[in-house]
Amino acid sequence: MNDTVTAAFPACLAATVSGLSPILLSSSEHACSEPFTVSCGGETLLIPCRIYFPRPSDNAFRALHDTELSIVACWFTRHHDGYVRERFLRSLTAFDSAWIIAYVVALCGEYVIELLRYIWDRRELFDRLALGRWLHENEAFYRQTRSRIVSYWNCYYRSTFPCFTDYVGSHLVRFFDESIINSDAAGHV
C-alpha cells in the first residue's frame, strides 16, 4: 500500500511521503480505488480516484512543515467523502507546483459545485504558467476533465444554470484554456 502512496507523488518527495505513511495510510483495512495517470515534468503519477481511509485527526498535522501539509492535503482531496475533499482543498495555500495542480484540476472534474466555486474563487493561487504547462502536458486528462465539467453541468446544474456560460465550471474551463494559451505564448511548453 505504501507504493500506492509513493506513486501518487513525484519521486523527489518519496522520502517525505514515506515518512507520512502513518497519517496517509491510517488503517490497513481500507483501500484506494484505481488510479488515474497524469504527468508532472515528464514523470508519471498514479493518483487514486478515491481513497477509503479515515480522515486523520487535527493533532496529526501540528508538527508538519509546508510541503508535508501539501502532500497530506492533496492525498485527502481524493477522499470518498466530499466534505473531507473540500476541507483538505481549503488547506492548500498555493496551487503552484505541478503535482499540486494535478490534484486541484482533478477536483474540477467532479460533480461537487462547492469545490468548483472554491477553486474559481482562489484561482489567483495558481501559478498560471505552471498551470498552462501542466494542462498542455496532460492534454488528454484535461480534455476528459472538460468533458466531465460539461456533463455534470448538464446532469446536475442545468436547471439552475440554463446557460453553460453562467456555470462556474465554464469559468474554470475558460481560465484553464487561457492559461494554456498564455503558457504557449510565453514559450513555456
Tab-separated table of C-alpha atoms in Angstrom:
chain	number	residue	atom	x	y	z
A	1	MET	CA	0.000	0.000	0.000
A	2	ASN	CA	2.942	2.328	0.660
A	3	ASP	CA	3.868	2.019	-3.043
A	4	THR	CA	0.396	3.304	-3.936
A	5	VAL	CA	1.018	6.498	-1.989
A	6	THR	CA	4.567	6.940	-3.259
A	7	ALA	CA	3.400	6.543	-6.887
A	8	ALA	CA	0.905	9.385	-6.387
A	9	PHE	CA	3.675	11.966	-5.861
A	10	PRO	CA	6.913	12.947	-7.618
A	11	ALA	CA	9.977	10.817	-6.878
A	12	CYS	CA	11.727	13.803	-5.278
A	13	LEU	CA	9.102	13.619	-2.493
A	14	ALA	CA	9.377	9.842	-1.921
A	15	ALA	CA	11.208	10.053	1.414
A	16	THR	CA	8.796	12.688	2.725
A	17	VAL	CA	5.753	10.735	1.519
A	18	SER	CA	7.102	7.551	3.105
A	19	GLY	CA	7.557	9.363	6.414
A	20	LEU	CA	3.928	10.491	6.244
A	21	SER	CA	2.582	6.948	5.782
A	22	PRO	CA	1.157	6.738	9.324
A	23	ILE	CA	-1.047	9.750	8.509
A	24	LEU	CA	-1.808	8.929	4.877
A	25	LEU	CA	-2.476	5.234	5.449
A	26	SER	CA	-4.129	5.406	8.845
A	27	SER	CA	-5.628	1.929	8.542
A	28	SER	CA	-4.574	-1.177	6.665
A	29	GLU	CA	-8.230	-2.247	6.440
A	30	HIS	CA	-9.099	0.389	3.870
A	31	ALA	CA	-8.039	0.823	0.281
A	32	CYS	CA	-7.675	3.046	-2.754
A	33	SER	CA	-9.618	2.851	-5.988
A	34	GLU	CA	-7.956	2.502	-9.371
A	35	PRO	CA	-5.657	5.429	-10.137
A	36	PHE	CA	-5.728	7.921	-12.946
A	37	THR	CA	-2.458	8.739	-14.675
A	38	VAL	CA	-1.007	12.213	-15.107
A	39	SER	CA	2.416	13.531	-15.979
A	40	CYS	CA	4.388	16.087	-13.989
A	41	GLY	CA	7.540	17.247	-15.715
A	42	GLY	CA	7.709	14.005	-17.666
A	43	GLU	CA	7.251	11.873	-14.548
A	44	THR	CA	4.152	9.663	-14.362
A	45	LEU	CA	1.987	9.925	-11.253
A	46	LEU	CA	-0.690	7.348	-10.407
A	47	ILE	CA	-3.260	9.210	-8.314
A	48	PRO	CA	-6.146	7.217	-6.812
A	49	CYS	CA	-9.603	8.254	-7.978
A	50	ARG	CA	-10.785	7.697	-4.396
A	51	ILE	CA	-9.224	6.751	-1.096
A	52	TYR	CA	-11.094	4.976	1.656
A	53	PHE	CA	-9.167	5.814	4.812
A	54	PRO	CA	-10.389	7.575	7.927
A	55	ARG	CA	-9.615	11.278	7.991
A	56	PRO	CA	-6.650	11.886	10.301
A	57	SER	CA	-7.205	13.858	13.478
A	58	ASP	CA	-6.195	17.509	13.505
A	59	ASN	CA	-3.438	16.641	16.005
A	60	ALA	CA	-1.659	14.717	13.237
A	61	PHE	CA	-0.838	17.997	11.446
A	62	ARG	CA	0.605	20.098	14.250
A	63	ALA	CA	4.301	19.385	13.594
A	64	LEU	CA	4.190	19.206	9.786
A	65	HIS	CA	6.010	21.696	7.556
A	66	ASP	CA	4.503	23.240	4.385
A	67	THR	CA	5.480	20.510	1.915
A	68	GLU	CA	4.240	17.785	4.258
A	69	LEU	CA	0.953	19.640	4.754
A	70	SER	CA	0.548	19.976	0.981
A	71	ILE	CA	1.162	16.249	0.494
A	72	VAL	CA	-1.426	15.338	3.140
A	73	ALA	CA	-3.904	17.866	1.736
A	74	CYS	CA	-3.511	16.612	-1.831
A	75	TRP	CA	-3.858	12.964	-0.778
A	76	PHE	CA	-7.077	13.646	1.132
A	77	THR	CA	-8.589	15.613	-1.767
A	78	ARG	CA	-9.093	12.107	-3.177
A	79	HIS	CA	-11.173	11.035	-0.145
A	80	HIS	CA	-14.523	9.349	-0.764
A	81	ASP	CA	-16.324	11.985	1.356
A	82	GLY	CA	-16.836	15.292	-0.474
A	83	TYR	CA	-16.701	17.266	2.781
A	84	VAL	CA	-13.262	15.828	3.530
A	85	ARG	CA	-12.114	16.638	-0.030
A	86	GLU	CA	-13.288	20.227	0.436
A	87	ARG	CA	-11.656	20.585	3.860
A	88	PHE	CA	-8.277	19.490	2.536
A	89	LEU	CA	-8.584	21.575	-0.629
A	90	ARG	CA	-9.111	24.602	1.620
A	91	SER	CA	-5.885	23.819	3.485
A	92	LEU	CA	-3.760	24.257	0.339
A	93	THR	CA	-2.196	27.721	0.343
A	94	ALA	CA	-0.919	27.714	-3.256
A	95	PHE	CA	-1.598	25.794	-6.456
A	96	ASP	CA	1.914	26.370	-7.783
A	97	SER	CA	3.659	23.001	-8.133
A	98	ALA	CA	2.788	20.663	-10.994
A	99	TRP	CA	1.910	17.858	-8.587
A	100	ILE	CA	-0.455	20.114	-6.594
A	101	ILE	CA	-2.017	21.360	-9.834
A	102	ALA	CA	-2.722	17.720	-10.768
A	103	TYR	CA	-4.810	17.199	-7.641
A	104	VAL	CA	-6.662	20.515	-7.935
A	105	VAL	CA	-7.526	20.079	-11.622
A	106	ALA	CA	-8.769	16.550	-10.864
A	107	LEU	CA	-11.278	18.063	-8.425
A	108	CYS	CA	-12.659	20.230	-11.230
A	109	GLY	CA	-13.871	17.098	-12.994
A	110	GLU	CA	-16.163	16.178	-10.112
A	111	TYR	CA	-19.824	16.996	-9.530
A	112	VAL	CA	-19.369	18.902	-6.244
A	113	ILE	CA	-20.098	22.515	-7.177
A	114	GLU	CA	-18.693	23.803	-3.871
A	115	LEU	CA	-15.260	22.528	-4.909
A	116	LEU	CA	-15.523	24.287	-8.263
A	117	ARG	CA	-16.609	27.539	-6.603
A	118	TYR	CA	-13.747	27.395	-4.127
A	119	ILE	CA	-11.183	26.764	-6.874
A	120	TRP	CA	-12.650	29.549	-9.012
A	121	ASP	CA	-12.648	31.992	-6.085
A	122	ARG	CA	-9.000	31.100	-5.334
A	123	ARG	CA	-7.753	30.991	-8.922
A	124	GLU	CA	-5.054	33.521	-8.006
A	125	LEU	CA	-3.376	30.693	-6.068
A	126	PHE	CA	-2.430	29.103	-9.399
A	127	ASP	CA	0.919	29.811	-10.994
A	128	ARG	CA	-0.592	30.494	-14.440
A	129	LEU	CA	2.495	29.434	-16.406
A	130	ALA	CA	2.874	26.226	-14.391
A	131	LEU	CA	-0.846	25.557	-14.834
A	132	GLY	CA	-0.658	26.120	-18.593
A	133	ARG	CA	2.377	23.839	-18.892
A	134	TRP	CA	0.690	21.132	-16.824
A	135	LEU	CA	-2.554	21.288	-18.829
A	136	HIS	CA	-0.569	21.150	-22.073
A	137	GLU	CA	1.461	18.179	-20.805
A	138	ASN	CA	-1.752	16.408	-19.745
A	139	GLU	CA	-3.884	17.265	-22.748
A	140	ALA	CA	-5.931	14.031	-22.714
A	141	PHE	CA	-6.611	14.306	-18.977
A	142	TYR	CA	-7.681	17.922	-19.405
A	143	ARG	CA	-9.999	17.028	-22.307
A	144	GLN	CA	-11.620	14.405	-20.083
A	145	THR	CA	-11.917	16.908	-17.221
A	146	ARG	CA	-13.544	19.467	-19.539
A	147	SER	CA	-15.999	16.819	-20.732
A	148	ARG	CA	-16.856	15.940	-17.151
A	149	ILE	CA	-17.444	19.591	-16.277
A	150	VAL	CA	-19.929	19.886	-19.145
A	151	SER	CA	-21.526	16.528	-18.366
A	152	TYR	CA	-22.032	17.288	-14.660
A	153	TRP	CA	-23.470	20.702	-15.539
A	154	ASN	CA	-25.905	19.043	-17.938
A	155	CYS	CA	-26.880	16.336	-15.437
A	156	TYR	CA	-26.998	18.244	-12.121
A	157	TYR	CA	-26.891	22.003	-12.672
A	158	ARG	CA	-28.561	22.826	-15.979
A	159	SER	CA	-31.889	23.609	-14.302
A	160	THR	CA	-30.165	26.169	-12.056
A	161	PHE	CA	-27.818	27.483	-14.783
A	162	PRO	CA	-29.633	27.029	-18.129
A	163	CYS	CA	-26.743	28.717	-19.929
A	164	PHE	CA	-23.435	26.858	-19.528
A	165	THR	CA	-21.521	30.159	-19.515
A	166	ASP	CA	-23.256	31.063	-16.230
A	167	TYR	CA	-21.985	27.887	-14.557
A	168	VAL	CA	-18.769	28.121	-12.502
A	169	GLY	CA	-17.316	25.144	-14.356
A	170	SER	CA	-17.400	27.117	-17.611
A	171	HIS	CA	-15.426	29.905	-15.929
A	172	LEU	CA	-12.780	27.366	-14.919
A	173	VAL	CA	-12.631	25.924	-18.439
A	174	ARG	CA	-12.083	29.411	-19.861
A	175	PHE	CA	-9.446	30.145	-17.193
A	176	PHE	CA	-7.649	26.867	-17.950
A	177	ASP	CA	-7.818	27.448	-21.712
A	178	GLU	CA	-6.390	30.959	-21.262
A	179	SER	CA	-3.591	29.518	-19.109
A	180	ILE	CA	-2.635	27.141	-21.923
A	181	ILE	CA	-2.641	29.989	-24.450
A	182	ASN	CA	-0.573	32.241	-22.151
A	183	SER	CA	1.908	29.445	-21.495
A	184	ASP	CA	2.203	28.765	-25.243
A	185	ALA	CA	2.714	32.477	-25.936
A	186	ALA	CA	5.426	32.651	-23.284
A	187	GLY	CA	7.191	29.687	-24.900
A	188	HIS	CA	6.917	27.557	-21.777
A	189	VAL	CA	5.583	24.338	-23.277
